[in-house]
Amino acid sequence: MPDDPFAPAARALVLTRAGLLVERVLQALWLPASLMILGAVAWAFDLQSRLPGDLSLWVAGAVLLSVVVTLALGLWRFRFPTRAEAVARLDQTLAGRPLAALGDTQAINAEDAASAALWDAHRARMAERAAKARAVPPSPDLARRDPAALRLVALTAGCVALLFAVPGQQGALSGLPGSAGAAIGPSWEGWITPPAYTGRPGLYLNEITRDSFEVPQGSRVILRFYGAPGALTLAQSLDDGVVSDDSGQALEFDARRSGRLAIDGANGREWQVVVAVDAVPSVTMAGPMDRARGGVMEQPFAVQDDYGVITGEAEITLDLQSVDRSHGRALPPEPRAPLRLQLPMPITGGRSDFTETLREDLSLHPWAHQPVRIALSVGDAAGQTGENAPEMAILPGRRFFEPAAQALAELRADLLWNRDNARRSAQLMRAMLNRSQGAFRFEDAPRLIRSAVDFIEVRLDADTWTPEARDELAAQLWELALQIEEGELANARERLRRAQERLDEAMRDGASPDEIAELMDELREATRDYMEMLAEQMDPADEDRGDERDRGEDERMEVSQNQIQEMMDRIQELMEEGQMEDAAELMAQLNALLENLQMTRGEGGDPMPGDQALQDLGDTLGDQQGLADQTFRELQDQFGDNPGTGKDPTAPDQDAQEAMRELAERQQALREQLREQQLGDVPGEGSPEADAGLDALEQAERAMERAAEELEDGDARAALERQAEALDAMREGLRHFRDAQAADQRERTAGEGDPRQGEADGTGRDPLGRERGASQNGGETGSVVPGEDPRERARELLDEIRRRSAELERPEEEREYLNRLIERF
């Protein structure tokens, strides 16, 4: 049509109109077509024959009625798309609506030549745009009309019917090529799926061309035959039984032994299958049963298995033949079930070859300190169990060193051995009270022992001395023995144990962040109380008499409370992030640390002068470093994460100004904190080193003041430079104070003598727990570089690490690594 204004986009218009037609046809017919496909699928699989009575006729009628109604509604709503609708649809996709412009006429000044020329130029540009038009594809938007995806269900069911409907079972559709087998003849598919615990990949039998292959024992063999029933058959010697469906076309069995696997018929195959036998796991003792600190039993063991074990158990039984049957053991023991303990498994890594240690506090068990026989067993995912021969050992338990506590623990053990020891135990406790003034460290011990005697005698006289009453008294005697041995330390340890158990349970149950925070606060409080009680009650005599009997000096553990707090903070962080395995592993390390904890003091049992001042200055230095990092991040935000470009930042918004004011307030607070520390006690006060340290802190204070002013003015770059100056000055001051403290310590040692002779003569351990040795340099112990002071070298290294960590142009990963090194020192 030469007069057609839309001629430049004629082809795109035709295709767009065709797309509109397809779109409206799909919208009108998708529902009746889906119902027809579903009905055909049901008919193809002969579902009507499985319905009782005339129900199949009613279902067929309902489906047919639904198809007719939905088809009628769809045709009634159908409208053939017009050319105008196609123009509008296409024009919406073009910039400037060129088709609408081409369809317009000049309304005014049509007689004016200039105006007409302008109009013609406009139409020419619109025609150029229209010529570039592309057809709009149909958009039926069926997802909105079919939220239940009925159309997709129908298409999927139709495809399944065409591919897998077995000939002879499709009812009226039996003549159609309902399966691949009906179209191309009999065929088959096969898979072998190894057990999941092996970690081996599955095998697709159709792709195996070799005559023999190996699979793990217990692998599942799955076969599917397509085509007429009986066209393909299975011959195998891998298992005694085969599970089959009603048609005999779907077969499954396990590969239990090596043998032949063959598919007879057209396109058949044959293989020799080698079944790799799943080895029985083995477990052995990796060492003798040992007693750890606090009477905890430690039994190392080693496990080996081809695919890894999943469970393990230790069974402990009393070795009655080896028991000393004197005193309270003269009576036969009451029958007790074997003691069964779960073996710990590695949290990370494989379980096919590992060595672990079973740790359990069995001090409360009646068999503690008695000969027992322990047998270990482990099981794998295949249900196989490996055991080791029982070995004899003495079951460890808590040891008491106070005579009264030791006596009560033995009497408690006699009661648990046999209830008939009750009268004898009461008499022995009466003997303990004879002339007992001043014999007990715990003042209430005589009263509680007298109550225990009355508890026994009253129940014996009333014939109510039951096992429950005996167990109740045993618990009371144990608590009393702990009170006599440790005093308030026992209560602190019990609170710590309960806090640890509650946190362990929270890890297993997946507690909420609020519960985690509450339990961590409880653990921190219990740990603090325990360490305070431990510090109050430990003295050199107690240490020599008690813990050093259990372990040598080589196994002492020295740790600060700050390190323990850092571990607990990390545990809380991991739990809140959902990393429960890592948190559990770190929690186990913390528990072992607390169990083996020994509080250490400075030379002569007192802290060194200036220790607290140095710690406070170190904390202030860390806070200043954190403030400098925050200032640098604020500077990055102002310059678009590129502070080194030299460009001027854009005008800061209200939030940026507020952030700078907060940084200025924090900087001013740190300056005041540093001023207060200068007025307090400092190491080596009055010495040249201490004066140099104070001068450095004054420089740091002035730099911090200027940094606060720059932050108040919004100049983050200048503030960052002043903060770097403050950090360097504070590090210099700390170095001078450490020198002053070291000089003061040398003077005190030379003037008063070292009360710990083991360290004075070059033996013992330094504060890091390392062996001290004789020096060849004239006095500086531990140096391995002739002529060089190791402490000076350590300070130089630490200063260099701090200097590099303050260089903000270094990569963030490197600075984080350097900061972690500083934390370790």
mmCIF file of C-alpha atoms in Angstrom, residues 12 30 36 44 54 71 234 290 317 361 371 419 547 618 657 671 679 705 738 791:
data_model
loop_
_atom_site.group_PDB
_atom_site.id
_atom_site.type_symbol
_atom_site.label_atom_id
_atom_site.label_comp_id
_atom_site.label_asym_id
_atom_site.label_seq_id
_atom_site.Cartn_x
_atom_site.Cartn_y
_atom_site.Cartn_z
ATOM 1 C CA ALA A 12 7.633 -5.660 12.017
ATOM 2 C CA TRP A 30 -4.043 -23.288 27.678
ATOM 3 C CA MET A 36 -7.166 -32.731 27.537
ATOM 4 C CA ALA A 44 -2.595 -43.922 28.088
ATOM 5 C CA ASP A 54 -18.618 -46.691 37.233
ATOM 6 C CA LEU A 71 -12.892 -24.143 25.689
ATOM 7 C CA LEU A 234 18.673 -60.444 33.823
ATOM 8 C CA ASP A 290 46.719 -42.178 82.351
ATOM 9 C CA THR A 317 34.246 -53.515 83.929
ATOM 10 C CA ASP A 361 36.214 -37.558 84.927
ATOM 11 C CA PRO A 371 41.570 -52.231 88.924
ATOM 12 C CA ARG A 419 25.637 -50.535 101.633
ATOM 13 C CA ASP A 547 49.760 -30.489 91.455
ATOM 14 C CA GLY A 618 49.003 -0.997 75.845
ATOM 15 C CA GLN A 657 29.738 15.421 59.685
ATOM 16 C CA ARG A 671 43.769 12.062 75.115
ATOM 17 C CA LEU A 679 49.900 11.231 86.351
ATOM 18 C CA GLU A 705 44.910 17.004 70.713
ATOM 19 C CA ARG A 738 59.907 -1.480 79.492
ATOM 20 C CA ARG A 791 65.067 -8.665 74.757
#
